[in-house]
PDB file of C-alpha atoms in Angstrom:
ATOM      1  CA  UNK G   1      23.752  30.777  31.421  1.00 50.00           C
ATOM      2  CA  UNK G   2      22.016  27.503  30.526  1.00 56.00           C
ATOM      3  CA  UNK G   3      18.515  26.893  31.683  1.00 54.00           C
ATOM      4  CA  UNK G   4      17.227  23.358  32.256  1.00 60.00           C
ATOM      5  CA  UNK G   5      13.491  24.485  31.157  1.00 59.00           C
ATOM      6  CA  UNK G   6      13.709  25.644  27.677  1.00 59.00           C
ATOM      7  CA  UNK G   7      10.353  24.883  26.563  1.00 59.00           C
ATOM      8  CA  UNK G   8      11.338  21.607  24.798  1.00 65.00           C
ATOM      9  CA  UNK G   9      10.293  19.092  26.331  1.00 64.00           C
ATOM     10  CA  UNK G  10       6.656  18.509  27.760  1.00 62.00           C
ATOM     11  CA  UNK G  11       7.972  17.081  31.426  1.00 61.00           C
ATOM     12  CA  UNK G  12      10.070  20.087  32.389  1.00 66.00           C
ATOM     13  CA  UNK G  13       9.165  22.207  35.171  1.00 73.00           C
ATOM     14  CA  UNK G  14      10.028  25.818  35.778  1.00 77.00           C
ATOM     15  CA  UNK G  15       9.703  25.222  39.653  1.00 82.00           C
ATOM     16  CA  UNK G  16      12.552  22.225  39.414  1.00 80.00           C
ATOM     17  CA  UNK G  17      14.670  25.055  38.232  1.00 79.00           C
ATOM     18  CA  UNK G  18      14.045  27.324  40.196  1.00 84.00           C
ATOM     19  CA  UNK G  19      15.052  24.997  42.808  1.00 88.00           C
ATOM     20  CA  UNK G  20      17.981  24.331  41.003  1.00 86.00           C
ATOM     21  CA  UNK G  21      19.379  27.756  40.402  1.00 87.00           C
ATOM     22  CA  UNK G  22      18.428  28.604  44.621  1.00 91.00           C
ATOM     23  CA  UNK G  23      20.745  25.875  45.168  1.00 93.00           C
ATOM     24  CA  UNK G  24      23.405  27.122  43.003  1.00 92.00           C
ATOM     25  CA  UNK G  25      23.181  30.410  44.793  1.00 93.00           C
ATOM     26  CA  UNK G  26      23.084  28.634  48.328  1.00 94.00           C
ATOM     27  CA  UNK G  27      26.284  27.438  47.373  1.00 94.00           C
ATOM     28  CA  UNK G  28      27.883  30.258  46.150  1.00 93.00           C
ATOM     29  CA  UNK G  29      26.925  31.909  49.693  1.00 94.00           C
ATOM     30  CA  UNK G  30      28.673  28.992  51.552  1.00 95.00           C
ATOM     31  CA  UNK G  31      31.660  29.361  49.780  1.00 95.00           C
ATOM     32  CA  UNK G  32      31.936  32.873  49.770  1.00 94.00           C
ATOM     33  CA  UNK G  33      30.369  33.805  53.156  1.00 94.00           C
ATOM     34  CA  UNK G  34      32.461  37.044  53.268  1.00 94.00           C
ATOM     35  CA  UNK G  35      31.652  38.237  50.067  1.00 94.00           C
ATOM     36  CA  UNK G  36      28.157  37.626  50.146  1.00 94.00           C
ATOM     37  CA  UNK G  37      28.104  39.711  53.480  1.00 94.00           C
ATOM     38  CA  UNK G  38      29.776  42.615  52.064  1.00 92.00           C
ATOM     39  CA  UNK G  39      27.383  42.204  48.973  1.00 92.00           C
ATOM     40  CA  UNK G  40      24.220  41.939  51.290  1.00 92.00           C
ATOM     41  CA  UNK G  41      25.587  45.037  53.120  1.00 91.00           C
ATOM     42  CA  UNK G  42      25.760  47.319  50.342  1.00 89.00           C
ATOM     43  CA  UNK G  43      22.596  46.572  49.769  1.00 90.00           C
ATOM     44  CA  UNK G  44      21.204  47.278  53.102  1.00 90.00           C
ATOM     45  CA  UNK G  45      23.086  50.805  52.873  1.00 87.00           C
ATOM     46  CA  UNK G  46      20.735  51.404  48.822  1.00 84.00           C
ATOM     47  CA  UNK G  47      17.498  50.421  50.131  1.00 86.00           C
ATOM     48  CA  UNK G  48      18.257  52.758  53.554  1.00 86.00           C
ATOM     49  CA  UNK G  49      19.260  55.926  51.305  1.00 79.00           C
ATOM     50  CA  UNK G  50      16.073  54.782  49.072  1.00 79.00           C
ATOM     51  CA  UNK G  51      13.636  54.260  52.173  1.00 82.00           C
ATOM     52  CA  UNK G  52      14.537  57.999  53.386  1.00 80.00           C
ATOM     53  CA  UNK G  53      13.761  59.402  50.801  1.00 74.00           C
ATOM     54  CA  UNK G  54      10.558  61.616  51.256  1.00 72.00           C
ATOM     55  CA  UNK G  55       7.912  60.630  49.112  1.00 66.00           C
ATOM     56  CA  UNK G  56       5.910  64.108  48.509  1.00 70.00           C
ATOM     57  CA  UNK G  57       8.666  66.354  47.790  1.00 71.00           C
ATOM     58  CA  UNK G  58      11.186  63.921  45.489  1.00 72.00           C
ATOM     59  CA  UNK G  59      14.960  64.880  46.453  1.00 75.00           C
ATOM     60  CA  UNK G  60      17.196  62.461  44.828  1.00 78.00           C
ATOM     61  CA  UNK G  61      19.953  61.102  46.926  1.00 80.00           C
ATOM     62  CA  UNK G  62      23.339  62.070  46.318  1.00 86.00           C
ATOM     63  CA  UNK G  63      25.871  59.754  45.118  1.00 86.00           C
ATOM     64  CA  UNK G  64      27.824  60.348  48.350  1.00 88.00           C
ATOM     65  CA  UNK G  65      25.003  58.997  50.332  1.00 87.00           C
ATOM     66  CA  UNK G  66      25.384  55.739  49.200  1.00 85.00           C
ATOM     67  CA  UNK G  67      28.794  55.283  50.884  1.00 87.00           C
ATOM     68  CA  UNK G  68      29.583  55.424  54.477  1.00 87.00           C
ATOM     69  CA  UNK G  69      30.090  58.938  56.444  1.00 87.00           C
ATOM     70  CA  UNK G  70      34.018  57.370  56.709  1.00 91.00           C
ATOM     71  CA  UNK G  71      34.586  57.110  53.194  1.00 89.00           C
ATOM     72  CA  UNK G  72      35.708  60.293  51.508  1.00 92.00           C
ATOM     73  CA  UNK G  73      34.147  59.396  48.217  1.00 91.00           C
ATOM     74  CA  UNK G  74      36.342  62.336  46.708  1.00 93.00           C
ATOM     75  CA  UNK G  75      39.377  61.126  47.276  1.00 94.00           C
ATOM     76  CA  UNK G  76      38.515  57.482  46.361  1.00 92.00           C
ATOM     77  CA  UNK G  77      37.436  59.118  42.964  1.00 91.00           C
ATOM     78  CA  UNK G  78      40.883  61.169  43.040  1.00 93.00           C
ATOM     79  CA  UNK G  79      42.882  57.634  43.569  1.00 92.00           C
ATOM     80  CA  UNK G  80      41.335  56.516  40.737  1.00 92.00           C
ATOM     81  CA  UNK G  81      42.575  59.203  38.098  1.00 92.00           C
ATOM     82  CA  UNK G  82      39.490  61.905  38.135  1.00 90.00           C
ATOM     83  CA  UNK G  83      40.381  65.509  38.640  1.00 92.00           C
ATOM     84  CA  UNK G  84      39.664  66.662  42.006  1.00 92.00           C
ATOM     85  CA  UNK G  85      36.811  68.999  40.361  1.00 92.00           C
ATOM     86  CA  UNK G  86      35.141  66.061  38.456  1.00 91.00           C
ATOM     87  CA  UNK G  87      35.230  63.798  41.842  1.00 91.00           C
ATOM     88  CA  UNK G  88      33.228  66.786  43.380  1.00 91.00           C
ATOM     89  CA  UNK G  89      30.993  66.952  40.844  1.00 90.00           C
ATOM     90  CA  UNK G  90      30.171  63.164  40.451  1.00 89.00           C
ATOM     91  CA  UNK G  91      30.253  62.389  44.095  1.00 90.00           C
ATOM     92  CA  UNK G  92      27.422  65.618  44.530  1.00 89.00           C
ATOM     93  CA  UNK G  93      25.165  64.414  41.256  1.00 89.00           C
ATOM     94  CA  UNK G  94      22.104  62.326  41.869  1.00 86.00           C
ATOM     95  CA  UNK G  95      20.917  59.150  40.192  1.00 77.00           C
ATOM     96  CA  UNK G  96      18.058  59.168  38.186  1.00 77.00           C
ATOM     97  CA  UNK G  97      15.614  57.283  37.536  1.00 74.00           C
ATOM     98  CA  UNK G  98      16.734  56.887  33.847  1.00 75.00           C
ATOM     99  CA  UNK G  99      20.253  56.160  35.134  1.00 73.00           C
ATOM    100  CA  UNK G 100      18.222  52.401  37.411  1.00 71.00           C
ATOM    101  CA  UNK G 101      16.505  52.084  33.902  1.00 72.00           C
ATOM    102  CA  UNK G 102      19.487  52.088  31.997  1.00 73.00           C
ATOM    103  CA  UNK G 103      21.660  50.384  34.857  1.00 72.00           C
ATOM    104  CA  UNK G 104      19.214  47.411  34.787  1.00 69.00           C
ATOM    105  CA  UNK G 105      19.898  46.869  30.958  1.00 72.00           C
ATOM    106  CA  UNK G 106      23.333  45.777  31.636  1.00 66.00           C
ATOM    107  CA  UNK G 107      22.587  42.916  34.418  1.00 57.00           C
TER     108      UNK G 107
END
């Protein structure tokens, strides 16, 4: 990604591209209205698990609980080539904090 402000010239402003990179986005939700709802869903569902969980006595959510009650989160992981014991495991471990840490190195 290119940014317009770079620091190189005197005259650029950080808010003109902020407005330009909100447009960019504005558009990519008009094109992609389906997508974007899907995306926006998901996200509803992680803040939800997050927001329930109780603040004095810390009990990480489960990986499961970040997928709909329909969705037999085993199975998907079967489909995709893990052993039906590893899918257990993985779909009962919790995410750490260390695990959002590390996640939000690779965005």
């Amino acid at each position: 990604m290119q940014y317009i402000h770079n620091g190189s010239e005197k005259n650029e402003s950080i808010i003109v591209d902020a407005l330009y990179y909100s447009s960019q986005q504005l558009e990519w939700i008009g094109e992609n209205p389906s997508e974007f709802s899907r995306l926006l869903d998901a996200f509803t569902r992680i803040v939800k698990t997050l927001a329930r969980i109780n603040a004095t006595e810390i009990e990480l959510p489960k990986v499961y609980q970040f997928f709909r009650p329909s969705v037999d989160v085993i199975q998907e992981l079967i489909g995709l080539g893990l052993t039906p014991n590893a899918s257990a495991a993985l779909t009962n471990s919790t995410l750490t904090p260390n695990f959002f840490m590390e996640s939000f190195n690779y965005v």
